[in-house]
PDB file of C-alpha atoms in Angstrom:
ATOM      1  CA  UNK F   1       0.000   0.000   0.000  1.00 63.00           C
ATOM      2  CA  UNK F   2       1.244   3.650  -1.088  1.00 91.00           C
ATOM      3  CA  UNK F   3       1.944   5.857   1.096  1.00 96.00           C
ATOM      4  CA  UNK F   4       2.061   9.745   0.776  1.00 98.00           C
ATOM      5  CA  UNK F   5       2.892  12.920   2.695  1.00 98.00           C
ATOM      6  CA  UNK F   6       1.159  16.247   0.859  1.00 98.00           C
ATOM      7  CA  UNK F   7       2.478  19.473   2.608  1.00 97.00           C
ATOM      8  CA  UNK F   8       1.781  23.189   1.432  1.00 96.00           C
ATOM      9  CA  UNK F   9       4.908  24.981   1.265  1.00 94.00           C
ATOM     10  CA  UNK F  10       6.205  27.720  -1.306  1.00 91.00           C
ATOM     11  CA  UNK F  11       7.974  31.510  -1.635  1.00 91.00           C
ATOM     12  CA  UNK F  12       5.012  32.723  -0.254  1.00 89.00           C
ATOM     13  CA  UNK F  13       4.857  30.739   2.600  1.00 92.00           C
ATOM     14  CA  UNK F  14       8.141  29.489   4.219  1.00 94.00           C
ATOM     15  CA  UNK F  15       9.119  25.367   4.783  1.00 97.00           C
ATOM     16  CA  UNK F  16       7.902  25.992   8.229  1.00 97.00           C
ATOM     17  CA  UNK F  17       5.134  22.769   7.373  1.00 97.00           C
ATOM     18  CA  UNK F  18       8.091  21.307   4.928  1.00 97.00           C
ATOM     19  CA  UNK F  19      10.614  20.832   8.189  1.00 97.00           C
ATOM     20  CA  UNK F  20       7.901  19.469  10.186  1.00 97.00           C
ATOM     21  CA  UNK F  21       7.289  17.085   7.231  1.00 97.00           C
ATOM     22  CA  UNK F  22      10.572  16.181   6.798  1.00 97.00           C
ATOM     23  CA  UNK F  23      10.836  15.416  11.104  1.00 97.00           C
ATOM     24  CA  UNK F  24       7.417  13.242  10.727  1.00 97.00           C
ATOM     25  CA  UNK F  25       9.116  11.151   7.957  1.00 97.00           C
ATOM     26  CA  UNK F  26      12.304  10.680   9.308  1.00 96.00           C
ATOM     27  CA  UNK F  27      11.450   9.547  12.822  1.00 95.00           C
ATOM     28  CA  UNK F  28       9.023   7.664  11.160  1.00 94.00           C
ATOM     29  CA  UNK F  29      12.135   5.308   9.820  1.00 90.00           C
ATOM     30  CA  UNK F  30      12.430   2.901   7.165  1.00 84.00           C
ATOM     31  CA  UNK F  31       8.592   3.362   6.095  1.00 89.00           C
ATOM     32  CA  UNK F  32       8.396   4.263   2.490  1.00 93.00           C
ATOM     33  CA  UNK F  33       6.825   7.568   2.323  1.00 96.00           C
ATOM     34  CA  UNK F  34       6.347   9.744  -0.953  1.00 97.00           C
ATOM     35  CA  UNK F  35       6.728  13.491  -0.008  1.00 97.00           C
ATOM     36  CA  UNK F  36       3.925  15.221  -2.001  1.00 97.00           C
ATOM     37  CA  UNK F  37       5.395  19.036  -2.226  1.00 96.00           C
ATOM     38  CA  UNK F  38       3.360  22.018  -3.809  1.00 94.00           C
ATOM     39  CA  UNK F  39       6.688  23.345  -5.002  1.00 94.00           C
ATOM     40  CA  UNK F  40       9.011  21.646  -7.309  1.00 94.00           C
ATOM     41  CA  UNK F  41      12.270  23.392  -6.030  1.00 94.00           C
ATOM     42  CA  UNK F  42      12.051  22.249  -2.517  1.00 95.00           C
ATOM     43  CA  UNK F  43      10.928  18.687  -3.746  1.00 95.00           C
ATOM     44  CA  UNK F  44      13.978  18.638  -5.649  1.00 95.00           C
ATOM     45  CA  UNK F  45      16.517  19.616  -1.814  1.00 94.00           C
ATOM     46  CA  UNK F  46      14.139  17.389   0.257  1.00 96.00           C
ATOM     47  CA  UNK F  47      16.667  14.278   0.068  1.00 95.00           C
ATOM     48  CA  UNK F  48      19.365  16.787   1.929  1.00 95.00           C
ATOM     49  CA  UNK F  49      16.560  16.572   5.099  1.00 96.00           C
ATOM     50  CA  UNK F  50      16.417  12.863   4.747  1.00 95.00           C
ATOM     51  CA  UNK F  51      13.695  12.264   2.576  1.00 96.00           C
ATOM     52  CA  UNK F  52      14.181   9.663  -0.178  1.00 95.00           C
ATOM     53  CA  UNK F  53      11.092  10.221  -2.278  1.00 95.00           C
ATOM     54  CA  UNK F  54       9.448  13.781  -3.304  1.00 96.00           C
ATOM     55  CA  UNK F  55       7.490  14.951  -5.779  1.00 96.00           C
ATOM     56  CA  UNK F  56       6.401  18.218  -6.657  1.00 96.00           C
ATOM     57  CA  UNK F  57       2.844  18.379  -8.146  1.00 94.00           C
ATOM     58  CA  UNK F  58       2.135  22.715  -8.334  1.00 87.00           C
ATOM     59  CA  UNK F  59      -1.210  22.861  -6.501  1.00 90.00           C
ATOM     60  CA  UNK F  60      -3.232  20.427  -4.185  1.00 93.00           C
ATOM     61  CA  UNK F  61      -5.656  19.694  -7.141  1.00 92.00           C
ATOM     62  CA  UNK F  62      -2.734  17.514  -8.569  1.00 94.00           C
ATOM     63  CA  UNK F  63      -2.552  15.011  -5.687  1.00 95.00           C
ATOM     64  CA  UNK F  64      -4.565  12.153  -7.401  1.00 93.00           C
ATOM     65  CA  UNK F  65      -2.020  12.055 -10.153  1.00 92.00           C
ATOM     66  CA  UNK F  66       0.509  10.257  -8.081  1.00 94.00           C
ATOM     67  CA  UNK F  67      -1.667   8.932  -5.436  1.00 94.00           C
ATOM     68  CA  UNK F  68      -3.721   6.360  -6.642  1.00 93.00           C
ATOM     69  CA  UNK F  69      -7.691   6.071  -4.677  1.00 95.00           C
ATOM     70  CA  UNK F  70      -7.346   3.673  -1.758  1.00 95.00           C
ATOM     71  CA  UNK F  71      -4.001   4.884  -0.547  1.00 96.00           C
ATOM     72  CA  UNK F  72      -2.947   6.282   2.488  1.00 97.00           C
ATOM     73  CA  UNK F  73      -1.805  10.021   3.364  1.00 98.00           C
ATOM     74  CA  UNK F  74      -0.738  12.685   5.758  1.00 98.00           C
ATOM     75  CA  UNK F  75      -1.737  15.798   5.200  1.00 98.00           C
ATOM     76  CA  UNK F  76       0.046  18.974   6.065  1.00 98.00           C
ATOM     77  CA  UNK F  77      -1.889  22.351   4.329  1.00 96.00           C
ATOM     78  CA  UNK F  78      -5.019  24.876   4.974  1.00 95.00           C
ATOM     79  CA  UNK F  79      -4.950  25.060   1.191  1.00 94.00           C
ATOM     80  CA  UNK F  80      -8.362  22.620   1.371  1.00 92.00           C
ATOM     81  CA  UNK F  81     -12.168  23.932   1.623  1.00 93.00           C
ATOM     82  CA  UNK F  82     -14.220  21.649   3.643  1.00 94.00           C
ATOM     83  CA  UNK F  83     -15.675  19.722   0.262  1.00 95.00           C
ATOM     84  CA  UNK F  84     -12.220  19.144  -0.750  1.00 94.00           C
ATOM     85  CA  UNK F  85     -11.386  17.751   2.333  1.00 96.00           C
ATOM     86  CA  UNK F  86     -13.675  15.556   2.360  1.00 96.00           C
ATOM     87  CA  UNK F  87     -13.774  13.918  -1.045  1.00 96.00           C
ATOM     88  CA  UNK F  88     -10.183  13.789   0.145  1.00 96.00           C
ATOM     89  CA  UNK F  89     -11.245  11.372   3.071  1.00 97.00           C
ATOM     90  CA  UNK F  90     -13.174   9.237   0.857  1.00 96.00           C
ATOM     91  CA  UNK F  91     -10.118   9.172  -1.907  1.00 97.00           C
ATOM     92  CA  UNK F  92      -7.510   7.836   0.628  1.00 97.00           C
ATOM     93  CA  UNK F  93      -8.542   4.228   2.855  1.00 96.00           C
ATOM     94  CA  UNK F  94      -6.266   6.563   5.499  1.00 97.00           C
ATOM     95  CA  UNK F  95      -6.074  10.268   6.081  1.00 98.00           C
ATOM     96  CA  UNK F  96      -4.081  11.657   8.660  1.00 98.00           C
ATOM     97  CA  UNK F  97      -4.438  15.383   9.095  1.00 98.00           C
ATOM     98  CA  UNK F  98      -2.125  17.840  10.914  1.00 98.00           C
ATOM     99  CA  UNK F  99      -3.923  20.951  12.282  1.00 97.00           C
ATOM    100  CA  UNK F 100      -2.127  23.913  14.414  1.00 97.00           C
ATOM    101  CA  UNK F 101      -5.932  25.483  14.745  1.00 96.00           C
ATOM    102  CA  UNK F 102      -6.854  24.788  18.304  1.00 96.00           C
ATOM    103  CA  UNK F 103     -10.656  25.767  16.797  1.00 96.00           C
ATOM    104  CA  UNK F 104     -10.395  22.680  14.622  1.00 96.00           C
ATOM    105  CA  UNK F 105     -12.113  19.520  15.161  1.00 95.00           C
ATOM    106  CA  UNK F 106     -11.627  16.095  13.988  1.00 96.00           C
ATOM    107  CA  UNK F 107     -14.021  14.725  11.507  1.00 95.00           C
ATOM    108  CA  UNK F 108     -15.437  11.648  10.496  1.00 95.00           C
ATOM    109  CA  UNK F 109     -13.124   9.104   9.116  1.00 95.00           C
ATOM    110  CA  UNK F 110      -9.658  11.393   9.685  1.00 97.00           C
ATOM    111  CA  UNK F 111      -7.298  11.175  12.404  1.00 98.00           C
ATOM    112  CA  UNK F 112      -5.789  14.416  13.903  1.00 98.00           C
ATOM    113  CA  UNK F 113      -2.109  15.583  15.136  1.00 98.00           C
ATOM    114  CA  UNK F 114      -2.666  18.948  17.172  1.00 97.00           C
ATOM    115  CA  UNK F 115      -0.827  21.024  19.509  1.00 97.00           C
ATOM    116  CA  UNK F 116      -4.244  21.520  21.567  1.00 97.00           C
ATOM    117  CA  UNK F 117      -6.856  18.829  20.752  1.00 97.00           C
ATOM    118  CA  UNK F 118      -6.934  15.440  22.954  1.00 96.00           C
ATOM    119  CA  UNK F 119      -9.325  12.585  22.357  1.00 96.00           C
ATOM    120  CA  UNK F 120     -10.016   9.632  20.035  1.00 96.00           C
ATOM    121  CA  UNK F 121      -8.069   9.665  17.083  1.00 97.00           C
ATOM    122  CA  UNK F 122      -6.337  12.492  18.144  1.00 98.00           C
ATOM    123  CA  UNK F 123      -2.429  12.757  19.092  1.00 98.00           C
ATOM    124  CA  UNK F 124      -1.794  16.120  20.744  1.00 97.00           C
ATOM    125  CA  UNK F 125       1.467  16.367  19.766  1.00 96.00           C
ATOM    126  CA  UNK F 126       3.840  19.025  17.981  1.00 94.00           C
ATOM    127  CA  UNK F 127       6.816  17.484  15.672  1.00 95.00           C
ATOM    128  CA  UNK F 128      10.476  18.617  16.696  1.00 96.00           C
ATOM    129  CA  UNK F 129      13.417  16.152  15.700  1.00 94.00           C
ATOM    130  CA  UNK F 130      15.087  14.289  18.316  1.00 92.00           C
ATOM    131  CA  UNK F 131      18.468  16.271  17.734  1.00 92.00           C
ATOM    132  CA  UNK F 132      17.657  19.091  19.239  1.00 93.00           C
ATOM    133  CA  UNK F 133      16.471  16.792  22.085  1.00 88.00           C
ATOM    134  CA  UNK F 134      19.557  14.743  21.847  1.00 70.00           C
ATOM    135  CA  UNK F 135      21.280  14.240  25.563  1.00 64.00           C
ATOM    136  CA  UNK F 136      23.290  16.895  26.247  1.00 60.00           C
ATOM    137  CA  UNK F 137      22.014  18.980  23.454  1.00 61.00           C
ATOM    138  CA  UNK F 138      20.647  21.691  25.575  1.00 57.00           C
ATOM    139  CA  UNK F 139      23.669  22.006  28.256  1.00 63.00           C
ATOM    140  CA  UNK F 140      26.283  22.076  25.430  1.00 71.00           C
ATOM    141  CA  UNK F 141      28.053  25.493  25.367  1.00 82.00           C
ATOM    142  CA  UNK F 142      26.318  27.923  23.078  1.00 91.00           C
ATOM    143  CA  UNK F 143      28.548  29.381  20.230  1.00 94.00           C
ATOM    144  CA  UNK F 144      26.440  31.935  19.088  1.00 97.00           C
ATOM    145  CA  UNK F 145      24.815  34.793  21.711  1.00 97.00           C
ATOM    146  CA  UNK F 146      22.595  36.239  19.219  1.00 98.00           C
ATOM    147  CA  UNK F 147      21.320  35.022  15.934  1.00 98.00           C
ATOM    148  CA  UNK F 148      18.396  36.658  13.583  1.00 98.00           C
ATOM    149  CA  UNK F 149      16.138  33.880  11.449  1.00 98.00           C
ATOM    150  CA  UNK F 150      13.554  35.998   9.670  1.00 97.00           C
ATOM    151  CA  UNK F 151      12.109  32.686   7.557  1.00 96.00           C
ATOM    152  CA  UNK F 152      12.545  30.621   5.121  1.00 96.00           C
ATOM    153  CA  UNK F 153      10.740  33.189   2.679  1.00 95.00           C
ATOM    154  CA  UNK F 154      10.732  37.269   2.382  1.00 94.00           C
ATOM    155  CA  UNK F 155       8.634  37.810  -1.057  1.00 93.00           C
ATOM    156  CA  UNK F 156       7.630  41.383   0.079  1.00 93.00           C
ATOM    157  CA  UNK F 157      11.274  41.693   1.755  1.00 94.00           C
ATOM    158  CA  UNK F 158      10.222  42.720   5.186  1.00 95.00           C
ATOM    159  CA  UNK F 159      13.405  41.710   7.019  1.00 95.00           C
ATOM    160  CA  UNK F 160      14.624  44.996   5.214  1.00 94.00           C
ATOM    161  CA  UNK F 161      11.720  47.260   5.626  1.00 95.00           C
ATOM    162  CA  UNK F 162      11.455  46.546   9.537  1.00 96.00           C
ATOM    163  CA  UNK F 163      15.493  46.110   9.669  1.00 94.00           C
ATOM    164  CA  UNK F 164      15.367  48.850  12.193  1.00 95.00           C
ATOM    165  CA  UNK F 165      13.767  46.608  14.820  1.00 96.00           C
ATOM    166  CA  UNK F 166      17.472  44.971  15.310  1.00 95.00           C
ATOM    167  CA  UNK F 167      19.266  48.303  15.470  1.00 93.00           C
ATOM    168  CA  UNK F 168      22.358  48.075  17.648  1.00 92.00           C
ATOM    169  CA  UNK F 169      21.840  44.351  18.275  1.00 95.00           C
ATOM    170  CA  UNK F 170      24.259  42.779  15.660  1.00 95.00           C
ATOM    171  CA  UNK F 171      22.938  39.628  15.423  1.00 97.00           C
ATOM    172  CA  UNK F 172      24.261  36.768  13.855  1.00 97.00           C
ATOM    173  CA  UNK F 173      21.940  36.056  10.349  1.00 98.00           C
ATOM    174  CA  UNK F 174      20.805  33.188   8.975  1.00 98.00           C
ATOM    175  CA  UNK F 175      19.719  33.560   5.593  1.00 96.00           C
ATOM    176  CA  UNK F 176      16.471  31.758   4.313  1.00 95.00           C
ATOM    177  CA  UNK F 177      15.774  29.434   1.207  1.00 95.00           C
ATOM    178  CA  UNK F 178      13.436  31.559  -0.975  1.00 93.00           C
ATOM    179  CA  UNK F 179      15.681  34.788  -1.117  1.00 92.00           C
ATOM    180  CA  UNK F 180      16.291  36.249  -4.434  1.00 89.00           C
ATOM    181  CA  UNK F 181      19.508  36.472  -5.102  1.00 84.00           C
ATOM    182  CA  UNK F 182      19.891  40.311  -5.076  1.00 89.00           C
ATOM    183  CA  UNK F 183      18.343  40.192  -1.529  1.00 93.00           C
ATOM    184  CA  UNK F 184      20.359  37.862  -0.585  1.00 92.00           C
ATOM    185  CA  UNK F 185      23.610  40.009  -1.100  1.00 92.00           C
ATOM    186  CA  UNK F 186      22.483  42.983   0.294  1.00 92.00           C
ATOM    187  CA  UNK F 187      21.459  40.855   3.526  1.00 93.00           C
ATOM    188  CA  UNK F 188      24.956  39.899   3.475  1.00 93.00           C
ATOM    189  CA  UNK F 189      26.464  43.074   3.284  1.00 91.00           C
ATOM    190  CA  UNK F 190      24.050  44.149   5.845  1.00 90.00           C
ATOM    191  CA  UNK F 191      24.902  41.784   8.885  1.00 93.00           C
ATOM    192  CA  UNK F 192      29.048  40.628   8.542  1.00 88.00           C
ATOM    193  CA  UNK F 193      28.606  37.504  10.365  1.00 96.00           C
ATOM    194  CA  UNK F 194      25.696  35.572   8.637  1.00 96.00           C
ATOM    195  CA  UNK F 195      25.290  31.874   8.270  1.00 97.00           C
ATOM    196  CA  UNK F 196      23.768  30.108   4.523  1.00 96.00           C
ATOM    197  CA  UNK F 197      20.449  28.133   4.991  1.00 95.00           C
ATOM    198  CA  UNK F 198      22.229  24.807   4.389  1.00 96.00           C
ATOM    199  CA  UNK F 199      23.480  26.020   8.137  1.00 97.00           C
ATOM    200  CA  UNK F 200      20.100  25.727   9.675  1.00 97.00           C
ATOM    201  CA  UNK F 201      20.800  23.017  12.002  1.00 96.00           C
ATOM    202  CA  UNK F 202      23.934  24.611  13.363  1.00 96.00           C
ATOM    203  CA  UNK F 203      22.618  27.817  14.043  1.00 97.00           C
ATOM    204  CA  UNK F 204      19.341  26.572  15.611  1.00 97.00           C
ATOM    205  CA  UNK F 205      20.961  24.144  18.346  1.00 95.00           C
ATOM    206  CA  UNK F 206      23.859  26.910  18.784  1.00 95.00           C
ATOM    207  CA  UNK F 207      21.897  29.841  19.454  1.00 97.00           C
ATOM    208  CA  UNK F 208      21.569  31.290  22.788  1.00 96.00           C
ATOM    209  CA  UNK F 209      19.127  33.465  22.056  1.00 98.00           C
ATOM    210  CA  UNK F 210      17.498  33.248  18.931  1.00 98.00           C
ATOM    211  CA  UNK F 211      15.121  36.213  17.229  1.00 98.00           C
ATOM    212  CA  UNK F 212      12.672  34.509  14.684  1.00 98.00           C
ATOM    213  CA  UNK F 213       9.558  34.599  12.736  1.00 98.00           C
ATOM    214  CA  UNK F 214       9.652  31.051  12.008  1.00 98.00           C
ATOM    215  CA  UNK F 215       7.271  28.687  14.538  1.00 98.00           C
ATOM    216  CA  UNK F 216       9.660  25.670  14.255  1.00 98.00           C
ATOM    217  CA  UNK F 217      12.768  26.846  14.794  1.00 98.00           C
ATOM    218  CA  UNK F 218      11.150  28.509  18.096  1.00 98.00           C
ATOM    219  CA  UNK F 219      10.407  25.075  19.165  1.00 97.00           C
ATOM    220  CA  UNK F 220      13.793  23.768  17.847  1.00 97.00           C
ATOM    221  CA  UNK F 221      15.814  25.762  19.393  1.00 97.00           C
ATOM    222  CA  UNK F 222      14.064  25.684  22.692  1.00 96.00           C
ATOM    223  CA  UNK F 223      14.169  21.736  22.546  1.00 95.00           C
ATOM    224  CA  UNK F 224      17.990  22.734  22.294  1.00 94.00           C
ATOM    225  CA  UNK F 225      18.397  24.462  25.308  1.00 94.00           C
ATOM    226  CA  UNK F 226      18.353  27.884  23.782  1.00 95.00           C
ATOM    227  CA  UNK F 227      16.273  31.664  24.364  1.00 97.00           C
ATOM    228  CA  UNK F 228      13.845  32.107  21.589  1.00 98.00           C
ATOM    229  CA  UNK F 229      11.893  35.086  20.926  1.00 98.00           C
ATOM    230  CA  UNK F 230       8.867  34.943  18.521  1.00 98.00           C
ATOM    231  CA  UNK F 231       8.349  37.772  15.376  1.00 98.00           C
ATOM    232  CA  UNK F 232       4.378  37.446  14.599  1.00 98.00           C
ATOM    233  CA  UNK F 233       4.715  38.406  11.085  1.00 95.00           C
ATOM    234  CA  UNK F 234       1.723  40.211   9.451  1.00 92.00           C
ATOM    235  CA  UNK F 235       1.542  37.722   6.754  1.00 90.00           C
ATOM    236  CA  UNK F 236       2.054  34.261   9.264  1.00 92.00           C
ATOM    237  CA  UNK F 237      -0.909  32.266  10.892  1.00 93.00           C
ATOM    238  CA  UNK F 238      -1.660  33.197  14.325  1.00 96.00           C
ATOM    239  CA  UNK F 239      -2.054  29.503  15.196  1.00 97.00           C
ATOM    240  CA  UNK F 240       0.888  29.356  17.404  1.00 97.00           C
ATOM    241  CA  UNK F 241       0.543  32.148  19.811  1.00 97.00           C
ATOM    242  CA  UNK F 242      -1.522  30.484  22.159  1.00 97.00           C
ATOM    243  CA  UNK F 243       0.972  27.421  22.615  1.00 97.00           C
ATOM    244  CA  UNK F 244       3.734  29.882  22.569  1.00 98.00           C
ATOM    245  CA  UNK F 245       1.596  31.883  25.172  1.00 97.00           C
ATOM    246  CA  UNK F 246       1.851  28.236  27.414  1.00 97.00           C
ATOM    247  CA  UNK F 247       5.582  27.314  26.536  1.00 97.00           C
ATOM    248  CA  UNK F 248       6.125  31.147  28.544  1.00 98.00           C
ATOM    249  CA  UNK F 249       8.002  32.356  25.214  1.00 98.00           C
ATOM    250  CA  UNK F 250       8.573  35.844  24.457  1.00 98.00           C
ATOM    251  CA  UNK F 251       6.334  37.173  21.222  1.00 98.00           C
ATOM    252  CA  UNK F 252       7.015  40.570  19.681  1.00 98.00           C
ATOM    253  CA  UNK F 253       3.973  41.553  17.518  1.00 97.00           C
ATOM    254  CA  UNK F 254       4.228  44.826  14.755  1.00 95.00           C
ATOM    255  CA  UNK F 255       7.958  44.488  14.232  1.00 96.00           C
ATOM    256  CA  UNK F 256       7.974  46.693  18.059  1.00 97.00           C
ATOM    257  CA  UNK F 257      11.854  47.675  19.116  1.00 96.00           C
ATOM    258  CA  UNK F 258      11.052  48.436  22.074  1.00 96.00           C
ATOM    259  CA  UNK F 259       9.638  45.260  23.120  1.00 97.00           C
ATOM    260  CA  UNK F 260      12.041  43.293  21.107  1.00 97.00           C
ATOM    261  CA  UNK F 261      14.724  45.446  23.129  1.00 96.00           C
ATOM    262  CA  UNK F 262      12.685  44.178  26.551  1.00 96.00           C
ATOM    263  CA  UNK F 263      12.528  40.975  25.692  1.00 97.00           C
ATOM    264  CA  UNK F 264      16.383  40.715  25.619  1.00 97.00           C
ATOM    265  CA  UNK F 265      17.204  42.959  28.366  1.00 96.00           C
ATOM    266  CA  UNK F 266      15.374  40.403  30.787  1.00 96.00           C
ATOM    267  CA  UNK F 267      15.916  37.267  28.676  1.00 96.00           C
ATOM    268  CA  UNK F 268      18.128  35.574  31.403  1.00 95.00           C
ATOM    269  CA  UNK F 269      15.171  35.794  34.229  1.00 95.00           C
ATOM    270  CA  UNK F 270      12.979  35.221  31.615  1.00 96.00           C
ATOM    271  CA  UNK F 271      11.548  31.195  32.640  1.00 96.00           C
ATOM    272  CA  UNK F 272      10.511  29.190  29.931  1.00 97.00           C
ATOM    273  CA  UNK F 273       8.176  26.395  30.465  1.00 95.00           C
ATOM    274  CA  UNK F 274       9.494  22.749  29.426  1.00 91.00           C
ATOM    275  CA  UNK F 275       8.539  21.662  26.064  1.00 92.00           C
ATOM    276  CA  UNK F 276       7.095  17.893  26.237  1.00 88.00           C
ATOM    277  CA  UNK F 277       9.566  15.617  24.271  1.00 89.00           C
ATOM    278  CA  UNK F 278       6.601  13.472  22.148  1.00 87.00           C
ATOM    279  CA  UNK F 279       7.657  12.592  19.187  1.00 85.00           C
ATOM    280  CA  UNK F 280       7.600   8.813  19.994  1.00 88.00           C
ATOM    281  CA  UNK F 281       3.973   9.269  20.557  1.00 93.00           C
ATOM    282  CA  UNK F 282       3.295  10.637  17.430  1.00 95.00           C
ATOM    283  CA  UNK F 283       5.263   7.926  15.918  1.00 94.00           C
ATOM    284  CA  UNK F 284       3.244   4.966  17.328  1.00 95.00           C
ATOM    285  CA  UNK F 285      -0.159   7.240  16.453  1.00 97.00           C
ATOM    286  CA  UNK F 286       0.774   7.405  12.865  1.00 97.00           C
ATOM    287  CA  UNK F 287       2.563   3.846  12.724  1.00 95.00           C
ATOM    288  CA  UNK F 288      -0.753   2.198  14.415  1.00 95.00           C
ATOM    289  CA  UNK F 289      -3.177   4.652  11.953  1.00 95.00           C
ATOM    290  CA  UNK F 290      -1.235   3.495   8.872  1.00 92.00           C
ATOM    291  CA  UNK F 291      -1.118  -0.166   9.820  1.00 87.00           C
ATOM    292  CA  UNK F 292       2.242  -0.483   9.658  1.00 68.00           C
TER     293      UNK F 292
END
């Protein structure tokens, strides 16, 4: 039985859902999983996160091209109207949605991954990789103080027009996949010590304090021991404020210096709450859901 994993991603809106993707299907081991990507440039770098098979179909509508009625899927996107969804249900003898809306509800013949939800057929669970839970991961020395992830993407180029929220600060940078290549430069000139996306990793799990619009690597690099703060961006979901809200971690709304400057000031009193390490949860959930 085929097995897929369709997740929403693009220059419009970050890999945020693509690195979650890529965590599901590598802790999820030697199952043979088909990474279903609405962009074909990311399908093409998803082997460098550990995924053997991708595919990128364009838009949503070109799912039942490669997966054939009676297979089996996760699904990772708010691309989907409610009819969709469902015919969607009835396509695949599995569906396995992940939702960060905690208004959502699980329907009829799904099964849900949330943040916030609990009961049957529903793992409340968020994905974050093992390595940045990895023993000794968040004791380890920290090589970088300060470091700046905007995202992944930055169509409308907002790290620049809000680049006065970081005056003074001299963060390190770590530069995002879907900059254009004239952004990119300027960027560089911009902050001297900056890191290239393939750096990701690194930077996240080295960070003592890391400024970031990007939900994941918040919950990366607090898994890691690390500071984050949290940039709501204008154009972002606000899905993750309220378990940002419980994990006790700073979030800096309208690009606002001043409470971006407060936030660091009293960053080391500041007392984060302990993530919950669940990832082998969500593992037996799907594994037991997929009959494997």
């Amino acid at each position: 039985m085929n097995v897929y994993y369709y997740v929403h991603t693009g220059h419009r809106i970050g890999l945020d859902r693509f690195r979650r993707a890529c965590t599901i299907i590598r802790s999820l081991g030697d199952i043979e999983i088909t990474l279903l990507c609405s962009d074909f440039r990311i399908a093409n770098e998803a082997k460098h996160f550990g995924v053997k098979n991708s595919v990128g179909i364009d838009v949503i509508r070109n799912i039942p091209n490669i997966a054939h009625n009676g297979s089996k899927i996760i699904f990772d996107s708010e691309e989907a109207n409610p009819i969709m969804l469902e015919d969607m249900r009835k396509y695949f003898s599995t569906f396995i949605r992940v939702s960060d809306n905690k208004d959502d509800k699980k329907e009829q013949n799904e099964f849900l991954i949330s943040p916030y939800l609990d009961g049957v057929n529903i793992c409340n669970a968020y994905a974050v990789d093992e390595k940045f839970y990895a023993e000794g991961a968040s004791e380890k020395e920290k090589t970088i103080k300060l470091s700046y992830f905007f995202g992944d993407d930055d169509y409308e180029k907002d790290l620049e027009k809000n680049i006065n929220m970081i005056d003074g600060l001299n963060p390190d940078l770590l530069l995002g996949f879907y900059y254009f290549f004239d952004y990119e430069d300027m960027l560089k000139e911009q902050f001297p010590t900056h890191h290239e996306f393939e750096d990701y990793d690194e930077v996240i799990m080295n960070s003592e304090v890391l400024i970031t619009a990007s939900p994941q690597a918040v919950l990366e690099n607090l898994a890691s021991g690390g500071r984050p703060i949290y940039i709501q961006r204008d154009d972002y979901t606000t899905d993750f404020l309220e378990l940002f809200e419980e994990l006790n971690i700073p979030i800096v709304k309208n690009y606002d210096k001043k409470c971006l400057s407060n936030a660091i000031k009293s960053i080391y009193e500041h007392k984060y709450s302990k993530m919950r390490q669940n990832s082998n949860k969500m593992v037996k959930f799907i594994k037991e859901n997929l009959n494997l």
